[in-house]
Short mmCIF file of C-alpha atoms in Angstrom, two decimals:
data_model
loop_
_atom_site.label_atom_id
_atom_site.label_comp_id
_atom_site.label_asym_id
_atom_site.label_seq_id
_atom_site.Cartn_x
_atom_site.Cartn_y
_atom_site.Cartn_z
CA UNK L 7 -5.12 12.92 25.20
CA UNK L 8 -2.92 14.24 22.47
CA UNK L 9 -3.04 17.61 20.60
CA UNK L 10 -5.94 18.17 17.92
CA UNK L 11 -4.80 19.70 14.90
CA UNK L 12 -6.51 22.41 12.87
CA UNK L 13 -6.99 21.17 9.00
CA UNK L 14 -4.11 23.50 8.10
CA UNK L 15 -1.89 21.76 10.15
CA UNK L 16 -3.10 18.28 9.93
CA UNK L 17 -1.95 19.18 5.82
CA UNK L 18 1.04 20.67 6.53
CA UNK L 19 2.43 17.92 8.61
CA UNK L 20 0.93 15.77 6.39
CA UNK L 21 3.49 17.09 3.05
CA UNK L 22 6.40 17.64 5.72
CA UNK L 23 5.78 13.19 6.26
CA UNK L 24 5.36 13.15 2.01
CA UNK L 25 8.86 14.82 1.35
CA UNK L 26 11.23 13.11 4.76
CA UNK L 27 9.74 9.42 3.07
CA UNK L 28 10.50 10.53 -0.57
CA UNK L 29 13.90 11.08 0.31
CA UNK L 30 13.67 7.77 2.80
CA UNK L 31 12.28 5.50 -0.41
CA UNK L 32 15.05 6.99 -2.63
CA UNK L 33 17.89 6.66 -0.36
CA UNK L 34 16.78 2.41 0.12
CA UNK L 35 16.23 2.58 -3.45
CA UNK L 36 20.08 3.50 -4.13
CA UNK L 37 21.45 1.77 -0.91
CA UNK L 38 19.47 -1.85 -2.20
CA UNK L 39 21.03 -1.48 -5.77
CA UNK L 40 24.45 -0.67 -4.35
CA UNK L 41 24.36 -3.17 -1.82
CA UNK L 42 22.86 -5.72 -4.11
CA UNK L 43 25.60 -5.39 -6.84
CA UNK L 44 28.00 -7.81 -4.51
CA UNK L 45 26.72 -11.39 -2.78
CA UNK L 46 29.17 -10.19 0.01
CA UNK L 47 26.27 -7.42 1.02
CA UNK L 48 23.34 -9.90 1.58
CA UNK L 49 24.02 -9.89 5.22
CA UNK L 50 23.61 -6.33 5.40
CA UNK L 51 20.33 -6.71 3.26
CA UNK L 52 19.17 -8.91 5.94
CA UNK L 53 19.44 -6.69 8.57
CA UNK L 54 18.08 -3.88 7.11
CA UNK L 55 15.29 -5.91 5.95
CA UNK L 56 14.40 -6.91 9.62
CA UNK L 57 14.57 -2.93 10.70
CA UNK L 58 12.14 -2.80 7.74
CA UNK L 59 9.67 -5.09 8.90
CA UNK L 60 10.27 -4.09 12.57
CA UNK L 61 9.44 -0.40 11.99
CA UNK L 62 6.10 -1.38 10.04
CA UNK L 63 5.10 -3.26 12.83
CA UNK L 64 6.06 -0.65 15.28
CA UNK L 65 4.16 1.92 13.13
CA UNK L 66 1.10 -0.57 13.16
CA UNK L 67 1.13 -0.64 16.72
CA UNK L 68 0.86 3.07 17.47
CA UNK L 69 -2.07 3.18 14.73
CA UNK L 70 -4.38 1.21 16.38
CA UNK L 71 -3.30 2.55 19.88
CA UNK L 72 -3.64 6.11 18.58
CA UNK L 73 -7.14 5.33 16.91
CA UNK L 74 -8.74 2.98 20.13
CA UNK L 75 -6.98 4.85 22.91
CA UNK L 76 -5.12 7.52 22.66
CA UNK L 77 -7.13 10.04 20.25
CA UNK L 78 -10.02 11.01 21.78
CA UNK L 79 -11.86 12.41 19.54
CA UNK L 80 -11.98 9.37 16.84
CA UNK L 81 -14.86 6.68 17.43
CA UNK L 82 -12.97 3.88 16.86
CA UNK L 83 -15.40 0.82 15.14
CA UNK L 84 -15.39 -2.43 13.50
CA UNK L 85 -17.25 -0.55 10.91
CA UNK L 86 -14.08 1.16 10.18
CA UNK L 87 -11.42 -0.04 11.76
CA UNK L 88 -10.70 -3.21 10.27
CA UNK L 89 -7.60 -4.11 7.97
CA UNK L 90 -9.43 -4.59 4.84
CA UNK L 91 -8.67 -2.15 2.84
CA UNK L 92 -6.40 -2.36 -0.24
CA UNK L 93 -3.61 -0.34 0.85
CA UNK L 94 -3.79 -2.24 4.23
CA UNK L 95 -3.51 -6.17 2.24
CA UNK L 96 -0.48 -4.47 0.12
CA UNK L 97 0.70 -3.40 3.35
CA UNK L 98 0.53 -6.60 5.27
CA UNK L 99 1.55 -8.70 1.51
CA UNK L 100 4.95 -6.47 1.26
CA UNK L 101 6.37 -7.12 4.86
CA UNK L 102 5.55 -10.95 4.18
CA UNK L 103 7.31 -10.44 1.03
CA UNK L 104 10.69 -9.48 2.75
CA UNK L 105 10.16 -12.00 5.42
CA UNK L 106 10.06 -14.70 2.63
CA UNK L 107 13.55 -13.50 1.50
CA UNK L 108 14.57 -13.41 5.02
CA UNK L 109 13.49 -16.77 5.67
CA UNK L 110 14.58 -18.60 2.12
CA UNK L 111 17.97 -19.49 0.85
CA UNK L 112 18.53 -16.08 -1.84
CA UNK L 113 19.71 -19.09 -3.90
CA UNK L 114 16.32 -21.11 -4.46
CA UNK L 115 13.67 -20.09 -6.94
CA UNK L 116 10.94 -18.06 -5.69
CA UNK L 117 7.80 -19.84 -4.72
CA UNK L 118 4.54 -18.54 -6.64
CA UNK L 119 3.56 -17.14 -3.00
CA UNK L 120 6.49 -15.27 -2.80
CA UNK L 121 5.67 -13.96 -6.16
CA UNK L 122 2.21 -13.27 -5.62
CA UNK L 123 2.93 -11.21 -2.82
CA UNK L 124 4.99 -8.70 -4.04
CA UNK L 125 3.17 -8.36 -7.18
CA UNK L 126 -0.36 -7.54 -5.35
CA UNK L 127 1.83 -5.29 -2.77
CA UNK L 128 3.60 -3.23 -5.67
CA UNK L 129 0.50 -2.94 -8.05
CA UNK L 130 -1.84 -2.02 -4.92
CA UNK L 131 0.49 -0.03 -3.37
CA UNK L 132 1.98 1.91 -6.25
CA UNK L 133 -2.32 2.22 -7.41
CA UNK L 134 -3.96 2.85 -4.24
CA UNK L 135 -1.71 3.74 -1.64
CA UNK L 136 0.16 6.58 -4.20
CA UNK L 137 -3.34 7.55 -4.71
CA UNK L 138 -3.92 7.72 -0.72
CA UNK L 139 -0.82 10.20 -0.52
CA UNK L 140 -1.32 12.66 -3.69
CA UNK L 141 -5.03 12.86 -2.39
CA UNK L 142 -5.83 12.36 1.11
CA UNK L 143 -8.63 11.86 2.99
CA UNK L 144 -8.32 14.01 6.68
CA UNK L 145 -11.72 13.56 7.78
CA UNK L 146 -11.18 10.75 10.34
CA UNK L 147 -7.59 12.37 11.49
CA UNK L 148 -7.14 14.44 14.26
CA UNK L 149 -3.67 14.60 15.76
CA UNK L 150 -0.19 14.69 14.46
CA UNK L 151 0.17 10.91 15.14
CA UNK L 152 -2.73 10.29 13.52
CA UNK L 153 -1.49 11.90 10.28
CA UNK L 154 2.12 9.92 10.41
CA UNK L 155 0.74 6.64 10.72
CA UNK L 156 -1.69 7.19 8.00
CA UNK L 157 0.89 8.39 5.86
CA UNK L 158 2.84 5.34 6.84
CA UNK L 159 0.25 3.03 6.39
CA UNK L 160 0.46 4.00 2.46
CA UNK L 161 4.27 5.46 2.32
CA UNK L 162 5.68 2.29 3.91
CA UNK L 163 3.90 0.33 1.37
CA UNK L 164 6.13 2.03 -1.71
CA UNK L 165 9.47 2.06 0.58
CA UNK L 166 9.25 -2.06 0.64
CA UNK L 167 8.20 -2.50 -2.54
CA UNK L 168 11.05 -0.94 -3.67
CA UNK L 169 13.59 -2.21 -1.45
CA UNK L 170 12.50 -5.11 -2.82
CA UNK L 171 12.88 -4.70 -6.31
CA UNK L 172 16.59 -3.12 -5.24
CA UNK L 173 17.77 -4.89 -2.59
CA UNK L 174 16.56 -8.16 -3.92
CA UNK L 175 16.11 -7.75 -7.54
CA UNK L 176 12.32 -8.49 -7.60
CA UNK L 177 10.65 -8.52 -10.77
CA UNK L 178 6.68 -8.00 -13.08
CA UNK L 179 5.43 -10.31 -14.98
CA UNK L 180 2.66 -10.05 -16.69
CA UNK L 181 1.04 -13.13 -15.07
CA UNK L 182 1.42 -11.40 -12.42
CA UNK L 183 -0.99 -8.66 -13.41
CA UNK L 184 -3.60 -11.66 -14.23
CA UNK L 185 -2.75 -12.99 -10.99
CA UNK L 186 -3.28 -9.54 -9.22
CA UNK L 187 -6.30 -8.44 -11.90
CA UNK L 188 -8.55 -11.93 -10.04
CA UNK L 189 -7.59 -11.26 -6.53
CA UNK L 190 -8.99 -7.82 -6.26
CA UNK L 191 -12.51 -9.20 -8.19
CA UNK L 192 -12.48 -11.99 -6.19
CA UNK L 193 -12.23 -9.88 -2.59
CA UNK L 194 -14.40 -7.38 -3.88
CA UNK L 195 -17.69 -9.35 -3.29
CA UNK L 196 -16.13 -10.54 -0.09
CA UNK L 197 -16.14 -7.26 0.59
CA UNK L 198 -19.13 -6.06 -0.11
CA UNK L 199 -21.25 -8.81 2.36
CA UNK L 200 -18.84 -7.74 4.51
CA UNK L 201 -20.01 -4.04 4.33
CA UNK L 202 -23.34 -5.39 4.27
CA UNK L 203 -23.30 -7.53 7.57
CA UNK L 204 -21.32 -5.39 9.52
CA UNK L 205 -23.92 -2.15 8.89
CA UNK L 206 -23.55 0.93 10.06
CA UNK L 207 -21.37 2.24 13.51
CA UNK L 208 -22.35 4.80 16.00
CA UNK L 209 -22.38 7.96 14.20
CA UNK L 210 -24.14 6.36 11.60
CA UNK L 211 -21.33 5.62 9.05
CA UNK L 212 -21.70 2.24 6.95
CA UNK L 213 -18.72 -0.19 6.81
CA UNK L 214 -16.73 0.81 3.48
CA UNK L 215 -13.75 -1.69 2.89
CA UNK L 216 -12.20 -1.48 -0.16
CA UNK L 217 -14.30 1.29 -0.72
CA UNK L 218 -16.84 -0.94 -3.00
CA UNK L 219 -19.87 0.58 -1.21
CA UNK L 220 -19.19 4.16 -1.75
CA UNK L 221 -16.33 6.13 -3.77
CA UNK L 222 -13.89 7.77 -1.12
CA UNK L 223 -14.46 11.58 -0.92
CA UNK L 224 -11.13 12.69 -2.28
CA UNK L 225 -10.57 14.79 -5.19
CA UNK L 226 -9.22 12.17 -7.37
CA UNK L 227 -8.66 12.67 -11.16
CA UNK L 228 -9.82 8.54 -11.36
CA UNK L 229 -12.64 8.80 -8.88
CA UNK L 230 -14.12 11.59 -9.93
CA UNK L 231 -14.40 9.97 -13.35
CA UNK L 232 -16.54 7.18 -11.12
CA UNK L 233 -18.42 9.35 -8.98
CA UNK L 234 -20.91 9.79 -11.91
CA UNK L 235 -22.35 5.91 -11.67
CA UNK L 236 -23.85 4.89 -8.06
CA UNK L 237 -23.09 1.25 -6.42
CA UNK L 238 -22.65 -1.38 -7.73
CA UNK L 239 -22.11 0.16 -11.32
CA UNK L 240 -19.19 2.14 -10.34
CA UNK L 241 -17.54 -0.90 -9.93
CA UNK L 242 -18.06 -2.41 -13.73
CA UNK L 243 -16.86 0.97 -15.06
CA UNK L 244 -14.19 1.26 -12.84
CA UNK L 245 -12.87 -2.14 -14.51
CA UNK L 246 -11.65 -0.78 -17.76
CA UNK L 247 -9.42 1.82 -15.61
CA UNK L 248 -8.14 -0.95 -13.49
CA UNK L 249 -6.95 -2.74 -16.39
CA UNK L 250 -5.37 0.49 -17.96
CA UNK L 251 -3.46 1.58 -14.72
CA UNK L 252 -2.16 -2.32 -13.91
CA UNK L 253 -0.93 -2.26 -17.58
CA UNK L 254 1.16 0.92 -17.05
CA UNK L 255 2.94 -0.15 -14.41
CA UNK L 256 3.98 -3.28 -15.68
CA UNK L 257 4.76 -1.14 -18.89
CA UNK L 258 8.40 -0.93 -17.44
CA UNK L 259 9.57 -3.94 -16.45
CA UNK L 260 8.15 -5.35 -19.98
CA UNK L 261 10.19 -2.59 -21.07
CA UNK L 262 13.70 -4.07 -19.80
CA UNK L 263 12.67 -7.11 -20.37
CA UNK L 264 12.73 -6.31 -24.25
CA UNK L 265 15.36 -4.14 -24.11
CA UNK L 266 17.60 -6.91 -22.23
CA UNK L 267 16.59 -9.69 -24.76
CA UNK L 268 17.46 -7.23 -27.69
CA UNK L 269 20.64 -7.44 -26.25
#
């Protein structure tokens, strides 16, 4: 059984994780662009690439054995438990996303997959899983490992998105917002009969993926905004927001784009 934290703790360690991957994400950032700059480096992408991958796996591994086994004091359910989440698909999209570029000639044209992927992994991830880090939710972690690998979970997500827009020179577009913008409404009903089916676990909390059944309890600037409409309503409102934030963060590569064809 491993060591139960005390929520002061649990928070510390939990900004201690925030700053060691800021300075991890930055330092890839700078090492992709450097390495990037000359074809004669794409061996050494390669490889770091397939530590990438390998440590998200890894870190994957020691979640669910941490939830189901180790921590004791978690009630691990299928309720709960499952990898449907946002932050988990932008997750599981970004390490495919450097396994396509692992597995493809860096010479051939990107399929529309390969596209798609990193696209839903770096509007998800730099949405959600930012959101995850700048405002938490402890009440399901008990023990140190708990709180790395649920920092991880969302951290990791931002580390390979930016690798590879560095490394590999990954780019926006804004059909990729579209194509991102009808993937989350079309998983969202999914969703929801999942919630539905699935019911309620042990301790009597429902099944929440992609949190379409109840608002997380964070304080969140954008969910607070939301936590004024009940389900399903909460989920038309939340559209125009969506929209807004998907916008912004294609707002930079549109940017360079302009800026480039000025040029």
């Amino acid at each position: 059984m491993t060591h139960t934290l005390n929520s002061f703790e649990i928070v510390n360690y939990h900004y201690i994780t925030t700053y060691i991957m800021l300075f991890v994400t930055m330092l890839f950032s700078t090492l992709g662009y450097f390495l990037n700059s000359k074809e004669i480096y794409r061996n050494k992408i390669n490889i770091i690439s397939k530590i990438l991958i390998f440590f998200c796996i890894i870190q994957e591994i020691l979640d669910h054995l941490n939830r189901f086994i180790w921590d004791s004091k978690y009630n691990a359910s299928f309720q709960r438990d499952l990898p449907i989440h946002f932050c988990h698909i932008a997750f599981y999209f970004s390490i495919i996303a450097i396994y396509l570029h692992l597995k493809n000639n860096p010479q051939n044209k990107k399929s529309n997959m390969h596209n798609f992927m990193f696209s839903s992994a770096f509007l998800l991830g730099l949405s959600g899983a930012l959101q995850g880090i700048l405002t938490p939710d402890f009440s399901q972690i008990y023990n140190l490992l708990g709180v790395i690998t649920a920092h991880l979970q969302h951290s990791l997500i931002i580390l390979n998105v930016f690798w590879l827009l560095f490394a590999y020179g990954m780019k926006l577009n804004f059909k990729d917002i579209l194509n991102t913008y009808l993937f989350i409404n079309l998983i969202i009903p999914i969703a929801i009969m999942i919630n539905k089916i699935l019911g309620a676990n042990s301790e009597g909390l429902f099944a929440n993926y992609l949190y379409v059944s109840e608002l997380p309890n964070v304080n969140n600037p954008i969910v607070n905004i939301l936590t004024n409409y009940e389900f399903p309503y909460y989920l038309l409102f939340g559209q125009p927001i969506l929209i807004l934030y998907l916008l912004v963060l294609y707002l930079p590569f549109f940017t360079l784009k302009k800026i480039k064809n000025d040029y």
